[in-house]
XYZ file of C-alpha atoms in Angstrom:
522
model
C 131.364 100.297 69.025
C 129.247 98.803 71.401
C 127.977 99.686 75.046
C 127.209 98.295 77.976
C 125.027 100.185 80.485
C 125.807 99.064 84.153
C 122.994 99.916 86.975
C 124.137 99.269 90.415
C 121.839 98.034 93.220
C 120.378 99.675 96.676
C 122.545 101.851 98.727
C 125.574 101.334 96.215
C 125.840 104.498 94.285
C 129.003 107.121 93.531
C 130.952 108.571 90.794
C 131.066 107.144 87.327
C 135.126 106.131 87.941
C 135.879 104.098 91.015
C 136.250 100.057 92.372
C 132.462 99.494 92.517
C 131.702 96.713 89.713
C 129.194 98.928 87.733
C 132.286 101.979 87.674
C 134.778 102.389 85.077
C 138.427 101.386 85.959
C 137.187 98.467 88.635
C 137.893 95.181 88.162
C 134.567 94.208 86.119
C 134.742 96.917 83.853
C 138.253 95.753 82.982
C 137.568 92.074 83.022
C 134.822 92.622 80.567
C 136.623 94.078 78.082
C 138.937 91.851 77.714
C 136.584 88.803 77.488
C 134.201 90.480 74.967
C 134.186 92.855 72.037
C 132.008 94.860 70.049
C 131.028 93.288 66.438
C 132.708 96.757 64.943
C 135.155 97.426 67.783
C 135.636 97.592 71.624
C 132.951 97.606 74.203
C 132.185 100.705 76.448
C 131.183 100.609 80.455
C 128.546 103.220 80.946
C 127.290 103.345 84.773
C 124.067 104.377 85.014
C 123.930 106.047 88.463
C 120.881 106.552 90.936
C 120.677 107.463 94.381
C 119.726 103.932 95.575
C 117.361 104.188 97.967
C 114.982 101.216 99.057
C 112.003 102.586 97.664
C 109.852 101.499 94.929
C 109.613 105.751 94.620
C 112.874 105.735 93.646
C 113.578 102.758 91.698
C 110.138 103.627 88.964
C 111.930 107.172 89.223
C 115.266 105.777 88.203
C 113.446 103.641 85.709
C 112.027 106.297 83.884
C 115.581 107.943 83.666
C 117.294 104.858 82.291
C 114.689 104.492 79.774
C 115.295 108.063 77.977
C 118.920 106.912 78.213
C 118.150 103.640 76.179
C 115.699 104.999 74.047
C 119.070 107.646 73.156
C 121.432 104.519 72.637
C 119.092 102.574 70.670
C 118.583 105.834 68.248
C 121.879 105.889 67.712
C 121.856 102.921 66.011
C 124.428 101.106 68.162
C 124.209 97.362 69.806
C 124.265 98.012 73.885
C 123.490 95.732 76.705
C 122.488 96.323 79.544
C 123.553 94.752 83.168
C 121.445 95.225 86.443
C 122.871 93.953 90.285
C 120.209 93.493 93.367
C 117.534 96.453 92.123
C 119.518 97.523 89.665
C 117.696 94.885 87.885
C 114.473 95.986 89.290
C 115.132 99.698 88.130
C 116.005 98.356 84.750
C 112.518 96.224 84.344
C 110.957 99.555 85.355
C 112.766 101.225 82.425
C 111.498 98.120 79.968
C 108.150 98.893 81.429
C 108.654 102.637 80.432
C 109.872 101.443 77.062
C 106.881 99.908 76.503
C 104.697 102.203 77.559
C 105.939 104.756 74.646
C 105.868 101.559 72.452
C 109.803 101.337 71.568
C 111.135 98.104 71.247
C 114.879 98.947 71.949
C 115.629 96.971 68.471
C 119.612 97.708 69.483
C 119.102 96.648 72.854
C 120.859 92.865 72.203
C 120.451 91.747 76.252
C 119.708 92.471 79.418
C 120.931 90.632 82.287
C 120.190 90.938 85.805
C 122.518 89.708 88.560
C 120.643 88.628 92.309
C 117.875 91.050 91.651
C 114.529 90.031 93.871
C 111.495 91.697 91.677
C 109.361 92.942 94.236
C 105.440 91.955 93.590
C 102.805 94.501 93.869
C 99.147 94.677 94.349
C 96.628 97.389 93.300
C 95.380 99.322 96.479
C 92.000 98.114 96.786
C 90.172 100.902 97.425
C 90.020 104.102 94.621
C 90.466 106.979 97.610
C 93.611 104.836 98.963
C 95.092 105.746 95.573
C 94.581 109.396 95.147
C 96.675 112.536 96.238
C 95.921 114.575 99.050
C 94.099 117.397 96.367
C 92.014 113.984 94.854
C 90.887 112.675 98.352
C 89.662 116.457 98.914
C 87.739 116.633 95.658
C 86.632 113.181 96.187
C 85.114 113.972 99.497
C 83.500 116.748 98.615
C 81.930 115.139 95.440
C 80.603 112.504 98.373
C 79.337 114.436 100.476
C 77.273 116.474 97.818
C 76.047 112.854 96.578
C 74.947 111.951 100.052
C 72.954 115.404 100.573
C 71.485 114.501 97.327
C 70.197 110.827 98.306
C 68.331 112.547 101.135
C 66.900 115.503 99.743
C 65.270 112.750 96.875
C 64.324 110.687 100.175
C 63.062 113.782 101.669
C 60.526 113.844 99.228
C 61.205 117.320 98.283
C 61.691 116.898 95.046
C 59.335 117.344 92.422
C 57.569 114.132 90.833
C 58.762 115.290 86.979
C 60.644 113.678 85.340
C 62.513 116.634 84.801
C 63.262 117.055 88.465
C 65.030 113.725 88.967
C 66.951 113.822 85.996
C 68.255 117.481 87.272
C 68.757 115.931 90.320
C 71.291 113.170 89.007
C 72.824 115.791 87.223
C 73.663 117.872 89.901
C 74.700 115.111 92.669
C 75.666 111.679 91.080
C 77.167 112.814 87.716
C 79.972 114.803 88.826
C 81.405 112.120 91.139
C 81.090 109.579 88.247
C 82.693 111.381 85.778
C 85.448 112.195 88.424
C 85.640 108.265 89.128
C 85.928 107.754 85.349
C 88.628 110.503 84.653
C 90.620 109.118 87.145
C 90.192 105.072 86.133
C 91.103 106.472 82.911
C 94.308 108.125 84.051
C 95.507 105.208 86.091
C 95.113 103.037 82.700
C 97.605 105.202 81.045
C 99.762 106.235 83.937
C 100.128 102.474 85.705
C 103.015 100.248 84.413
C 102.507 97.096 86.485
C 98.574 96.501 85.737
C 98.083 97.851 82.316
C 97.748 94.358 80.617
C 98.003 95.848 76.851
C 101.648 97.137 78.483
C 102.589 93.990 80.024
C 102.350 92.455 77.158
C 104.146 94.521 74.955
C 107.176 94.116 77.390
C 106.966 90.383 77.320
C 106.983 90.259 73.596
C 109.398 92.232 72.815
C 112.277 91.955 75.789
C 111.350 88.457 77.423
C 113.634 87.064 75.138
C 116.418 88.941 75.457
C 116.388 88.387 79.222
C 119.177 86.363 81.086
C 119.347 86.058 84.971
C 121.863 85.154 87.358
C 121.141 84.478 91.202
C 122.750 82.160 93.620
C 120.385 79.692 94.874
C 121.510 80.745 98.727
C 121.455 84.837 97.880
C 120.933 86.262 100.793
C 118.788 89.239 99.457
C 116.785 87.215 97.035
C 115.784 84.553 100.167
C 115.466 86.663 102.610
C 112.863 89.064 100.714
C 111.098 85.915 99.559
C 110.748 84.789 103.517
C 109.208 88.024 104.307
C 105.832 87.066 102.849
C 105.924 84.254 105.311
C 107.501 86.450 108.204
C 104.538 86.203 111.320
C 106.329 87.913 114.547
C 104.056 89.079 117.447
C 105.449 92.330 118.229
C 103.085 93.248 120.837
C 101.949 90.344 123.142
C 98.347 90.445 124.080
C 99.623 92.245 127.819
C 101.938 94.719 126.536
C 100.113 97.874 127.721
C 98.811 96.675 130.807
C 101.277 98.232 132.821
C 101.380 101.326 131.020
C 97.215 101.277 131.041
C 96.979 100.291 135.134
C 98.578 103.833 135.500
C 95.710 105.611 134.665
C 94.536 104.207 138.182
C 96.941 106.500 139.656
C 95.817 109.645 138.483
C 92.171 108.361 138.621
C 91.225 108.744 142.432
C 92.989 111.998 143.144
C 90.768 112.796 139.605
C 87.910 112.036 141.425
C 88.442 114.130 144.207
C 89.183 116.975 142.260
C 85.951 116.797 140.767
C 84.377 116.461 143.739
C 86.199 119.745 145.433
C 84.784 121.362 142.981
C 81.151 120.538 142.532
C 79.334 122.325 145.197
C 76.303 119.468 144.695
C 78.633 116.692 145.511
C 80.200 118.625 148.502
C 76.926 119.299 149.910
C 75.899 115.868 150.348
C 78.813 114.492 151.660
C 78.670 117.386 153.983
C 75.422 116.258 154.892
C 76.497 112.554 155.182
C 79.723 113.325 157.392
C 77.354 116.043 160.248
C 75.003 114.042 160.261
C 77.441 111.325 162.031
C 79.528 113.363 163.749
C 78.896 116.620 165.892
C 76.420 119.111 163.684
C 78.223 122.256 165.416
C 81.389 121.404 163.482
C 79.262 121.984 160.429
C 79.868 125.980 161.106
C 83.041 125.816 161.773
C 84.199 123.398 159.417
C 82.126 124.361 156.609
C 80.669 128.116 156.814
C 80.894 128.520 152.933
C 78.194 126.116 151.988
C 80.980 124.321 149.328
C 82.207 127.276 147.660
C 85.756 127.306 148.870
C 87.573 124.082 148.038
C 89.918 124.393 151.338
C 86.582 124.056 153.419
C 85.828 121.139 150.582
C 89.339 119.402 150.902
C 88.900 118.783 155.109
C 85.197 117.732 154.869
C 85.808 114.918 152.119
C 88.647 113.791 153.808
C 86.330 113.573 156.918
C 83.975 112.229 154.733
C 87.038 109.250 153.668
C 86.696 108.154 157.121
C 83.483 108.295 158.365
C 81.053 107.309 155.073
C 82.840 103.731 154.467
C 81.689 102.723 158.104
C 78.731 104.480 157.870
C 77.191 102.883 154.827
C 78.105 99.403 156.318
C 76.985 100.488 159.084
C 73.879 103.220 159.204
C 72.970 103.314 162.144
C 76.658 103.981 163.708
C 76.757 107.228 165.426
C 80.417 108.924 165.894
C 79.086 111.554 168.139
C 78.899 110.853 171.885
C 80.574 107.198 171.458
C 83.350 106.513 173.009
C 87.016 107.231 172.027
C 87.595 103.516 171.452
C 84.784 103.058 169.537
C 85.075 106.136 166.994
C 89.118 104.968 166.441
C 87.362 101.393 165.888
C 84.822 102.951 163.334
C 87.721 105.005 161.470
C 89.432 101.878 160.856
C 86.935 99.952 159.970
C 86.203 102.965 157.702
C 89.625 103.271 156.410
C 89.680 99.318 155.550
C 86.327 99.443 153.663
C 87.901 102.480 151.696
C 91.062 100.047 150.913
C 88.809 97.501 149.690
C 86.547 99.779 147.257
C 89.795 100.670 146.046
C 91.078 97.868 145.800
C 88.026 96.456 143.907
C 88.221 99.740 141.796
C 92.243 98.942 141.118
C 90.767 94.988 139.783
C 88.312 96.681 137.635
C 90.839 99.019 136.329
C 93.262 95.666 135.666
C 90.688 93.943 134.030
C 89.638 96.809 131.460
C 93.720 97.852 130.859
C 93.700 93.785 129.624
C 91.122 94.050 127.494
C 92.130 97.311 126.031
C 95.876 96.083 125.485
C 94.564 92.867 123.501
C 92.524 95.162 121.647
C 95.576 97.376 120.976
C 97.609 94.259 120.261
C 94.743 92.862 117.945
C 95.025 96.113 115.855
C 98.621 97.269 115.967
C 100.284 93.643 114.877
C 99.274 93.501 111.301
C 99.233 97.121 111.034
C 103.182 97.194 112.348
C 103.911 93.919 110.731
C 102.449 95.194 107.422
C 105.050 97.930 107.728
C 108.046 96.191 108.276
C 107.322 94.384 105.498
C 106.805 97.740 103.113
C 109.881 98.940 104.977
C 111.755 95.424 103.883
C 110.245 95.916 99.841
C 110.711 99.671 99.951
C 107.287 99.613 99.527
C 106.273 103.511 99.017
C 104.396 103.987 96.374
C 100.523 105.623 96.869
C 99.378 103.154 94.181
C 100.226 99.645 95.250
C 101.917 98.027 98.126
C 104.351 95.259 97.809
C 103.367 91.361 98.800
C 106.262 89.514 98.172
C 109.656 88.911 95.932
C 110.546 86.582 93.354
C 113.159 85.344 90.869
C 111.137 87.382 87.665
C 109.787 90.526 86.709
C 106.138 90.721 87.142
C 105.750 90.847 83.559
C 106.965 87.333 82.867
C 105.701 84.091 84.500
C 108.891 82.403 85.495
C 111.922 82.774 85.186
C 115.265 80.923 85.586
C 117.269 78.466 87.308
C 120.084 79.415 89.853
C 123.781 79.224 88.899
C 124.950 75.766 87.965
C 127.072 74.113 91.183
C 130.216 74.478 89.491
C 130.125 78.275 89.996
C 127.888 78.613 92.637
C 130.103 76.487 94.892
C 133.364 78.632 94.706
C 130.994 82.105 94.918
C 129.898 80.510 98.596
C 133.178 79.300 99.668
C 134.770 82.759 98.910
C 131.849 84.682 100.918
C 132.538 81.798 103.813
C 136.011 82.525 103.833
C 135.517 86.182 103.554
C 133.500 85.636 106.749
C 136.221 83.945 108.666
C 138.505 86.364 108.116
C 136.135 89.068 109.008
C 135.822 87.122 112.287
C 139.045 88.502 114.126
C 138.241 91.807 113.138
C 134.631 91.978 114.896
C 136.875 91.220 118.230
C 137.472 94.883 118.598
C 134.739 96.405 116.800
C 132.393 97.006 120.000
C 134.911 98.907 121.302
C 135.360 101.286 118.033
C 131.493 101.690 118.127
C 131.569 103.062 121.321
C 134.346 105.328 120.520
C 132.585 106.357 117.950
C 130.752 109.768 118.619
C 128.824 110.269 115.303
C 126.730 108.520 112.709
C 129.342 108.799 110.250
C 132.284 107.803 112.394
C 129.673 104.794 113.053
C 129.553 103.928 109.210
C 133.182 104.444 109.047
C 133.649 101.703 111.594
C 131.568 99.545 109.666
C 133.149 100.041 106.616
C 136.235 99.651 107.909
C 135.373 95.670 108.915
C 132.779 94.581 106.163
C 134.178 94.214 102.852
C 130.950 92.974 101.326
C 132.640 89.950 100.002
C 131.023 88.322 103.483
C 127.923 88.155 101.166
C 127.019 85.988 98.372
C 124.539 88.709 97.055
C 127.727 91.404 96.981
C 130.177 88.960 95.916
C 129.031 87.943 92.161
C 131.228 90.393 90.127
C 134.433 89.177 92.415
C 134.453 85.810 91.026
C 135.960 85.416 87.775
C 133.737 82.458 86.799
C 130.505 84.377 87.345
C 132.034 87.312 85.063
C 133.042 84.924 82.165
C 129.476 83.470 82.287
C 128.077 87.090 82.332
C 130.321 87.724 78.963
C 129.604 84.365 77.608
C 125.986 85.256 77.593
C 126.533 88.818 76.375
C 128.038 87.042 73.782
C 125.282 84.964 72.507
C 123.475 87.904 70.483
C 123.787 89.948 67.611
C 127.002 92.953 68.121
C 129.074 91.415 70.818
C 131.713 88.659 70.236
C 134.006 86.951 72.483
C 137.584 87.941 72.388
C 140.091 86.123 70.956
C 141.678 85.888 74.475
C 138.388 84.649 75.489
C 137.839 81.940 73.127
C 141.113 80.405 74.077
C 140.600 80.354 77.391
C 140.431 77.060 79.061
C 137.348 77.875 81.131
C 135.476 78.602 77.843
C 133.997 74.799 77.804
C 132.894 75.055 81.057
C 130.926 78.280 81.034
C 129.331 77.801 78.286
C 127.824 74.460 79.413
C 126.662 76.508 82.531
C 124.756 78.958 80.324
C 123.476 76.209 78.288
C 122.546 74.280 81.396
C 120.637 77.697 82.755
C 118.807 78.341 79.672
C 117.303 74.886 79.273
C 116.126 74.848 82.774
C 118.877 71.995 83.487
C 119.769 73.209 86.621
C 119.842 70.616 89.883
C 119.851 72.490 92.975
C 121.846 70.683 95.718
C 119.412 69.569 98.760
C 116.367 70.514 96.710
C 113.763 67.765 94.858
C 112.188 70.485 93.214
C 111.899 70.288 89.143
C 114.243 72.947 87.363
C 112.931 75.628 85.700
C 111.908 76.000 82.042
C 113.186 78.975 79.917
C 110.859 82.221 80.556
C 108.258 81.762 77.498
C 109.083 84.317 75.043
């Protein structure tokens, strides 16, 4: 008996039984059983279920579980193959790296096939501190603080000149952080699956020649993730925060007034200037508390705002004793000067707001764009971060070309037809979404209108030609053979040609002048 393990992609989890391509009882599982036989009997489909989150950590964890299951199948001595769709192929790649870490060559795994898989390329975090857990960072900072203190002690000349004293200084302050760093590097070399050259070399040597990849040149997921690296958006324009920052000016002037009202020194200085320009006897009535009463201070400050601006421009002018029209004119002149001063202050605030907004834009745009890319890639691991997506695993140097035109074209046409059929449905979707009161209800509405056949990425297993190509690829390995029905199928020769074209890198993409990709090195 032979086993085919199916691994679903992102956002596609569920029970073992069902109608999704990877489930038992699905059209794909039924069709594969009709086309492929085991050397010692029929094949059985075994779904591998994981949470399906768009997360590198989730994919790595699923890969570890899948590696354990594949090892169990390998121990049974029966031939088996694995098929992973979308990020299910990423889970499969992670599983093989886990197997490589355990030096398990999976001798009975005859084939592993990825369908529409965008393999995420990652880069190690540059600084050790960024790769540490919270506890590790606490220990690192503590040891670093001790090291700085040790350097300061040595520079202060308080260390005895005897060699023994310097040796002790090194042992106490430098050795702990050096040992801590060495231990962490050693642990990383054992734990890391993506940056261990020996591990990657083992995977390349034992698993590369058993890999077969299928992907459409217009696969939405593959092409979109490949384009993320080149994404360059200006999320925060230069002056995005100017309006918000200018609002600070509304509170700045009242804040200055409040500070002045609560400062006896400031209020006494204002009162002296005010009562030198008006009737000095008013000071006894308006300002008897000498700056200790905030309500009296408010009255004096109000007079100061009316009198002092004109007094500063015309220092020789006295309000006391001048005719009423002149006094009114001086007050109006003072208010005009005050408005002009506030206007200049507002201009200064605006200039500062523009400078701060520009600075925030320069800082926030790359950070936010980086987070958008990370969310798209599902990059959430502590040790590394995603930088790109490609059509082959990180431990291989190149991959397979896309599907041949005779198989790719019907797949694209079927997707186009599904989109056309979906258009009339979308006329009513907005009204349905408006009436949906819960997130679950919204999800149900979307599910009612989308069959997912609208996308090439989710339609591979709906096309019989793709299923036959997968079946043919399985039959090219030990433990699997074509059924009598498949061997007599009219499409068998065409599928055989398509398989050979992909294997030998002879696929020519319409509208592209790129050289065909050769077969991956063994």
